[in-house]
């Protein structure tokens, strides 16, 4: 299964992802393809909509202390719902769909989510730190929201200018 990243300003990133109802082989095939794709592209989190499948599925593989991303740390999250959120934290975020741009974003520090695994089993996860930040970032993708939408007006303007210049450079070097 060959996946391609959808990059800003592609309108497909703005769709609201649909609930997953069938936990079948085609879902498993997609999840199985997303993980190596994410590692190859140096990602720590990826929502299905970023590879043009607008369904409520996302994966996360937060690096450990040695910077490794072992398979046992892979989290597959389907149909997540946030049931608790508290505190505040700021982190310099990036996104595979917004390459080469990083900016501080404010998020909740601690969250609890209910979600389903690839078999449709219901799970609860209570977490904080980078995993909580990453989950909030990926859950935003399910609503068509990107981290750049959370920037101040001035920062967003700066981003649009930088990003346009960068895209021109990338086009010329292709
Ligand atoms: C979302 O982001 C995230 O610009 C996952 O050139 C971000 O995996 C969660 C990436 C921050 C928590 C904190 C970005 C790879 C990867 C790039 C990513 C790039 C190559 C971003
Ligand atoms: Co992203």
PDB file of C-alpha atoms and ligand atoms in Angstrom:
ATOM      1  CA  UNK A   1       0.000   0.000   0.000  1.00  0.00           C
ATOM      2  CA  UNK A   2       1.683   3.195  -1.193  1.00  0.00           C
ATOM      3  CA  UNK A   3       0.955   6.272   0.907  1.00  0.00           C
ATOM      4  CA  UNK A   4       1.562   9.913   0.072  1.00  0.00           C
ATOM      5  CA  UNK A   5       1.576  12.825   2.468  1.00  0.00           C
ATOM      6  CA  UNK A   6      -1.024  15.565   1.918  1.00  0.00           C
ATOM      7  CA  UNK A   7       0.628  18.938   2.510  1.00  0.00           C
ATOM      8  CA  UNK A   8      -0.721  22.360   3.449  1.00  0.00           C
ATOM      9  CA  UNK A   9      -2.420  24.253   1.799  1.00  0.00           C
ATOM     10  CA  UNK A  10      -4.189  21.208   0.308  1.00  0.00           C
ATOM     11  CA  UNK A  11      -7.935  21.504   1.050  1.00  0.00           C
ATOM     12  CA  UNK A  12      -8.181  17.777   1.815  1.00  0.00           C
ATOM     13  CA  UNK A  13      -6.610  18.508   5.216  1.00  0.00           C
ATOM     14  CA  UNK A  14      -9.688  20.596   6.080  1.00  0.00           C
ATOM     15  CA  UNK A  15     -12.216  17.750   5.842  1.00  0.00           C
ATOM     16  CA  UNK A  16     -13.801  16.418   9.021  1.00  0.00           C
ATOM     17  CA  UNK A  17     -12.783  12.784   9.367  1.00  0.00           C
ATOM     18  CA  UNK A  18     -15.541  10.152   9.568  1.00  0.00           C
ATOM     19  CA  UNK A  19     -16.106   7.744  12.418  1.00  0.00           C
ATOM     20  CA  UNK A  20     -14.624   4.272  11.897  1.00  0.00           C
ATOM     21  CA  UNK A  21     -17.396   1.650  11.993  1.00  0.00           C
ATOM     22  CA  UNK A  22     -15.719  -1.405  10.500  1.00  0.00           C
ATOM     23  CA  UNK A  23     -12.638  -2.734  12.246  1.00  0.00           C
ATOM     24  CA  UNK A  24     -11.764  -4.907   9.288  1.00  0.00           C
ATOM     25  CA  UNK A  25      -8.783  -5.911   7.160  1.00  0.00           C
ATOM     26  CA  UNK A  26      -8.830  -2.678   5.151  1.00  0.00           C
ATOM     27  CA  UNK A  27      -8.467  -0.635   8.363  1.00  0.00           C
ATOM     28  CA  UNK A  28      -5.610  -2.921   9.459  1.00  0.00           C
ATOM     29  CA  UNK A  29      -3.909  -2.584   6.078  1.00  0.00           C
ATOM     30  CA  UNK A  30      -4.028   1.195   6.355  1.00  0.00           C
ATOM     31  CA  UNK A  31      -2.679   1.215   9.934  1.00  0.00           C
ATOM     32  CA  UNK A  32       0.039  -1.281   8.945  1.00  0.00           C
ATOM     33  CA  UNK A  33       1.114   1.021   6.101  1.00  0.00           C
ATOM     34  CA  UNK A  34       0.931   4.229   8.169  1.00  0.00           C
ATOM     35  CA  UNK A  35       3.498   3.115  10.747  1.00  0.00           C
ATOM     36  CA  UNK A  36       6.519   2.484   8.461  1.00  0.00           C
ATOM     37  CA  UNK A  37       5.521   5.546   6.439  1.00  0.00           C
ATOM     38  CA  UNK A  38       5.581   7.688   9.579  1.00  0.00           C
ATOM     39  CA  UNK A  39       9.001   6.354  10.631  1.00  0.00           C
ATOM     40  CA  UNK A  40      10.475   6.874   7.139  1.00  0.00           C
ATOM     41  CA  UNK A  41       9.271  10.468   7.111  1.00  0.00           C
ATOM     42  CA  UNK A  42      10.612  11.075  10.664  1.00  0.00           C
ATOM     43  CA  UNK A  43       7.201  11.505  12.250  1.00  0.00           C
ATOM     44  CA  UNK A  44       6.075  10.795  15.794  1.00  0.00           C
ATOM     45  CA  UNK A  45       2.364  11.125  15.062  1.00  0.00           C
ATOM     46  CA  UNK A  46       0.199  10.728  11.966  1.00  0.00           C
ATOM     47  CA  UNK A  47      -3.537  11.023  11.354  1.00  0.00           C
ATOM     48  CA  UNK A  48      -5.094   9.008   8.506  1.00  0.00           C
ATOM     49  CA  UNK A  49      -6.346  12.209   6.827  1.00  0.00           C
ATOM     50  CA  UNK A  50      -2.703  13.241   6.321  1.00  0.00           C
ATOM     51  CA  UNK A  51      -2.332  10.328   3.907  1.00  0.00           C
ATOM     52  CA  UNK A  52      -5.713  11.070   2.282  1.00  0.00           C
ATOM     53  CA  UNK A  53      -7.923   8.693   4.325  1.00  0.00           C
ATOM     54  CA  UNK A  54     -10.371  11.000   6.157  1.00  0.00           C
ATOM     55  CA  UNK A  55     -11.310   8.523   8.896  1.00  0.00           C
ATOM     56  CA  UNK A  56     -10.996   8.978  12.671  1.00  0.00           C
ATOM     57  CA  UNK A  57      -7.773   7.006  13.050  1.00  0.00           C
ATOM     58  CA  UNK A  58      -4.330   8.144  14.162  1.00  0.00           C
ATOM     59  CA  UNK A  59      -1.057   6.618  15.256  1.00  0.00           C
ATOM     60  CA  UNK A  60       1.608   7.807  17.677  1.00  0.00           C
ATOM     61  CA  UNK A  61       5.109   6.562  18.388  1.00  0.00           C
ATOM     62  CA  UNK A  62       6.820   8.913  20.830  1.00  0.00           C
ATOM     63  CA  UNK A  63      10.627   8.428  20.917  1.00  0.00           C
ATOM     64  CA  UNK A  64      12.069   7.038  24.188  1.00  0.00           C
ATOM     65  CA  UNK A  65      15.101   8.483  26.078  1.00  0.00           C
ATOM     66  CA  UNK A  66      17.450   7.030  23.418  1.00  0.00           C
ATOM     67  CA  UNK A  67      15.422   8.537  20.586  1.00  0.00           C
ATOM     68  CA  UNK A  68      14.212   5.076  19.545  1.00  0.00           C
ATOM     69  CA  UNK A  69      10.636   4.361  18.437  1.00  0.00           C
ATOM     70  CA  UNK A  70      10.139   0.677  19.253  1.00  0.00           C
ATOM     71  CA  UNK A  71       7.042  -1.070  17.944  1.00  0.00           C
ATOM     72  CA  UNK A  72       5.833  -1.801  21.493  1.00  0.00           C
ATOM     73  CA  UNK A  73       5.429   1.970  22.023  1.00  0.00           C
ATOM     74  CA  UNK A  74       3.179   2.320  18.980  1.00  0.00           C
ATOM     75  CA  UNK A  75      -0.303   3.565  19.836  1.00  0.00           C
ATOM     76  CA  UNK A  76      -3.198   3.143  17.386  1.00  0.00           C
ATOM     77  CA  UNK A  77      -6.140   5.327  18.323  1.00  0.00           C
ATOM     78  CA  UNK A  78      -9.520   5.054  16.630  1.00  0.00           C
ATOM     79  CA  UNK A  79     -12.578   7.287  17.280  1.00  0.00           C
ATOM     80  CA  UNK A  80     -10.989   9.174  20.209  1.00  0.00           C
ATOM     81  CA  UNK A  81     -13.078  11.340  22.562  1.00  0.00           C
ATOM     82  CA  UNK A  82     -11.511  13.623  25.166  1.00  0.00           C
ATOM     83  CA  UNK A  83     -13.264  13.123  28.500  1.00  0.00           C
ATOM     84  CA  UNK A  84     -10.972  15.218  30.716  1.00  0.00           C
ATOM     85  CA  UNK A  85      -8.448  18.015  30.186  1.00  0.00           C
ATOM     86  CA  UNK A  86      -6.514  20.219  32.598  1.00  0.00           C
ATOM     87  CA  UNK A  87      -3.499  22.450  32.936  1.00  0.00           C
ATOM     88  CA  UNK A  88      -1.524  24.214  30.267  1.00  0.00           C
ATOM     89  CA  UNK A  89       1.722  23.528  28.449  1.00  0.00           C
ATOM     90  CA  UNK A  90       3.574  25.009  25.478  1.00  0.00           C
ATOM     91  CA  UNK A  91       5.604  23.014  22.994  1.00  0.00           C
ATOM     92  CA  UNK A  92       7.295  23.795  19.702  1.00  0.00           C
ATOM     93  CA  UNK A  93       5.186  21.718  17.334  1.00  0.00           C
ATOM     94  CA  UNK A  94       5.702  20.598  13.786  1.00  0.00           C
ATOM     95  CA  UNK A  95       3.596  18.545  11.368  1.00  0.00           C
ATOM     96  CA  UNK A  96       4.386  16.204   8.493  1.00  0.00           C
ATOM     97  CA  UNK A  97       1.747  18.093   6.485  1.00  0.00           C
ATOM     98  CA  UNK A  98       3.437  21.445   7.170  1.00  0.00           C
ATOM     99  CA  UNK A  99       7.087  20.533   6.465  1.00  0.00           C
ATOM    100  CA  UNK A 100      10.017  22.538   7.812  1.00  0.00           C
ATOM    101  CA  UNK A 101       7.996  24.809  10.072  1.00  0.00           C
ATOM    102  CA  UNK A 102       7.918  24.687  13.866  1.00  0.00           C
ATOM    103  CA  UNK A 103       6.195  27.037  16.264  1.00  0.00           C
ATOM    104  CA  UNK A 104       5.092  27.172  19.901  1.00  0.00           C
ATOM    105  CA  UNK A 105       1.523  26.004  20.529  1.00  0.00           C
ATOM    106  CA  UNK A 106      -0.405  26.021  23.813  1.00  0.00           C
ATOM    107  CA  UNK A 107      -2.198  22.771  24.774  1.00  0.00           C
ATOM    108  CA  UNK A 108      -3.736  21.084  27.810  1.00  0.00           C
ATOM    109  CA  UNK A 109      -1.090  19.480  29.992  1.00  0.00           C
ATOM    110  CA  UNK A 110      -3.108  16.436  31.089  1.00  0.00           C
ATOM    111  CA  UNK A 111      -5.867  14.672  29.188  1.00  0.00           C
ATOM    112  CA  UNK A 112      -7.984  11.546  29.396  1.00  0.00           C
ATOM    113  CA  UNK A 113      -9.342  10.003  26.193  1.00  0.00           C
ATOM    114  CA  UNK A 114     -11.647   7.142  25.418  1.00  0.00           C
ATOM    115  CA  UNK A 115     -10.894   5.430  22.119  1.00  0.00           C
ATOM    116  CA  UNK A 116     -10.979   2.127  20.297  1.00  0.00           C
ATOM    117  CA  UNK A 117      -8.090  -0.073  19.212  1.00  0.00           C
ATOM    118  CA  UNK A 118      -7.838  -1.688  15.754  1.00  0.00           C
ATOM    119  CA  UNK A 119     -10.218  -4.478  16.834  1.00  0.00           C
ATOM    120  CA  UNK A 120     -12.882  -2.111  18.126  1.00  0.00           C
ATOM    121  CA  UNK A 121     -12.100  -2.715  21.813  1.00  0.00           C
ATOM    122  CA  UNK A 122     -12.809   0.321  24.013  1.00  0.00           C
ATOM    123  CA  UNK A 123      -9.833   1.801  25.884  1.00  0.00           C
ATOM    124  CA  UNK A 124      -9.075   4.693  28.232  1.00  0.00           C
ATOM    125  CA  UNK A 125      -5.788   6.586  28.331  1.00  0.00           C
ATOM    126  CA  UNK A 126      -4.819   9.110  31.034  1.00  0.00           C
ATOM    127  CA  UNK A 127      -1.627  10.897  30.016  1.00  0.00           C
ATOM    128  CA  UNK A 128       0.457  14.079  30.080  1.00  0.00           C
ATOM    129  CA  UNK A 129       3.695  15.387  28.601  1.00  0.00           C
ATOM    130  CA  UNK A 130       4.624  14.954  24.953  1.00  0.00           C
ATOM    131  CA  UNK A 131       2.140  12.111  24.396  1.00  0.00           C
ATOM    132  CA  UNK A 132      -0.755  14.306  25.573  1.00  0.00           C
ATOM    133  CA  UNK A 133       0.437  17.133  23.302  1.00  0.00           C
ATOM    134  CA  UNK A 134       0.752  14.797  20.331  1.00  0.00           C
ATOM    135  CA  UNK A 135      -2.728  13.317  20.895  1.00  0.00           C
ATOM    136  CA  UNK A 136      -4.275  16.813  20.939  1.00  0.00           C
ATOM    137  CA  UNK A 137      -2.385  17.710  17.745  1.00  0.00           C
ATOM    138  CA  UNK A 138      -3.563  14.535  15.985  1.00  0.00           C
ATOM    139  CA  UNK A 139      -7.153  14.838  17.266  1.00  0.00           C
ATOM    140  CA  UNK A 140      -7.246  18.354  15.759  1.00  0.00           C
ATOM    141  CA  UNK A 141      -6.474  16.777  12.357  1.00  0.00           C
ATOM    142  CA  UNK A 142      -9.721  14.776  12.663  1.00  0.00           C
ATOM    143  CA  UNK A 143     -11.595  18.117  12.758  1.00  0.00           C
ATOM    144  CA  UNK A 144      -9.600  19.622   9.877  1.00  0.00           C
ATOM    145  CA  UNK A 145      -7.585  21.795  12.262  1.00  0.00           C
ATOM    146  CA  UNK A 146      -3.830  22.354  11.859  1.00  0.00           C
ATOM    147  CA  UNK A 147      -1.388  23.626  14.483  1.00  0.00           C
ATOM    148  CA  UNK A 148      -0.793  26.767  12.422  1.00  0.00           C
ATOM    149  CA  UNK A 149      -4.472  27.665  13.019  1.00  0.00           C
ATOM    150  CA  UNK A 150      -3.599  28.106  16.719  1.00  0.00           C
ATOM    151  CA  UNK A 151      -0.959  30.795  16.127  1.00  0.00           C
ATOM    152  CA  UNK A 152      -1.494  34.496  16.812  1.00  0.00           C
ATOM    153  CA  UNK A 153      -2.422  36.623  13.787  1.00  0.00           C
ATOM    154  CA  UNK A 154       1.130  38.005  13.575  1.00  0.00           C
ATOM    155  CA  UNK A 155       2.748  34.545  13.784  1.00  0.00           C
ATOM    156  CA  UNK A 156       0.363  33.127  11.211  1.00  0.00           C
ATOM    157  CA  UNK A 157       1.252  35.945   8.785  1.00  0.00           C
ATOM    158  CA  UNK A 158       4.932  35.238   9.333  1.00  0.00           C
ATOM    159  CA  UNK A 159       4.280  31.548   8.664  1.00  0.00           C
ATOM    160  CA  UNK A 160       2.360  32.172   5.403  1.00  0.00           C
ATOM    161  CA  UNK A 161       5.196  34.346   4.103  1.00  0.00           C
ATOM    162  CA  UNK A 162       7.951  31.883   5.062  1.00  0.00           C
ATOM    163  CA  UNK A 163       6.012  28.864   3.806  1.00  0.00           C
ATOM    164  CA  UNK A 164       5.300  30.416   0.402  1.00  0.00           C
ATOM    165  CA  UNK A 165       8.958  31.289  -0.037  1.00  0.00           C
ATOM    166  CA  UNK A 166       9.976  27.780   0.961  1.00  0.00           C
ATOM    167  CA  UNK A 167       7.521  26.148  -1.451  1.00  0.00           C
ATOM    168  CA  UNK A 168       8.971  28.205  -4.311  1.00  0.00           C
ATOM    169  CA  UNK A 169      12.463  27.020  -3.390  1.00  0.00           C
ATOM    170  CA  UNK A 170      11.309  23.412  -3.228  1.00  0.00           C
ATOM    171  CA  UNK A 171       9.633  23.703  -6.634  1.00  0.00           C
ATOM    172  CA  UNK A 172      12.822  25.076  -8.217  1.00  0.00           C
ATOM    173  CA  UNK A 173      14.952  22.282  -6.755  1.00  0.00           C
ATOM    174  CA  UNK A 174      12.636  19.521  -8.015  1.00  0.00           C
TER     175      UNK A 174
HETATM  176  C1  LIG B   1       2.694  15.949  15.778  1.00  0.00           C
HETATM  177  O1  LIG B   1       4.422  15.731  14.261  1.00  0.00           O
HETATM  178  C2  LIG B   1       3.361  16.552  16.974  1.00  0.00           C
HETATM  179  O2  LIG B   1       8.353  19.594   9.518  1.00  0.00           O
HETATM  180  C3  LIG B   1       3.564  14.979  15.034  1.00  0.00           C
HETATM  181  O3  LIG B   1      10.082  18.275   7.960  1.00  0.00           O
HETATM  182  C4  LIG B   1       4.163  17.649  16.853  1.00  0.00           C
HETATM  183  O4  LIG B   1       5.531  13.932  13.617  1.00  0.00           O
HETATM  184  C5  LIG B   1       3.168  16.033  18.199  1.00  0.00           C
HETATM  185  C6  LIG B   1       7.934  16.228  10.870  1.00  0.00           C
HETATM  186  C7  LIG B   1       4.767  18.198  17.974  1.00  0.00           C
HETATM  187  C8  LIG B   1       3.748  16.582  19.306  1.00  0.00           C
HETATM  188  C9  LIG B   1       4.554  17.658  19.212  1.00  0.00           C
HETATM  189  C10 LIG B   1       7.775  17.583  10.674  1.00  0.00           C
HETATM  190  C11 LIG B   1       8.827  15.556  10.059  1.00  0.00           C
HETATM  191  C12 LIG B   1       7.169  15.464  11.853  1.00  0.00           C
HETATM  192  C13 LIG B   1       8.505  18.261   9.717  1.00  0.00           C
HETATM  193  C14 LIG B   1       5.395  15.111  13.526  1.00  0.00           C
HETATM  194  C15 LIG B   1       9.390  17.571   8.899  1.00  0.00           C
HETATM  195  C16 LIG B   1       9.551  16.213   9.077  1.00  0.00           C
HETATM  196  C17 LIG B   1       6.180  15.963  12.625  1.00  0.00           C
HETATM  197 CO1  LIG B   2       0.082  17.153  12.110  1.00  0.00          CO
END
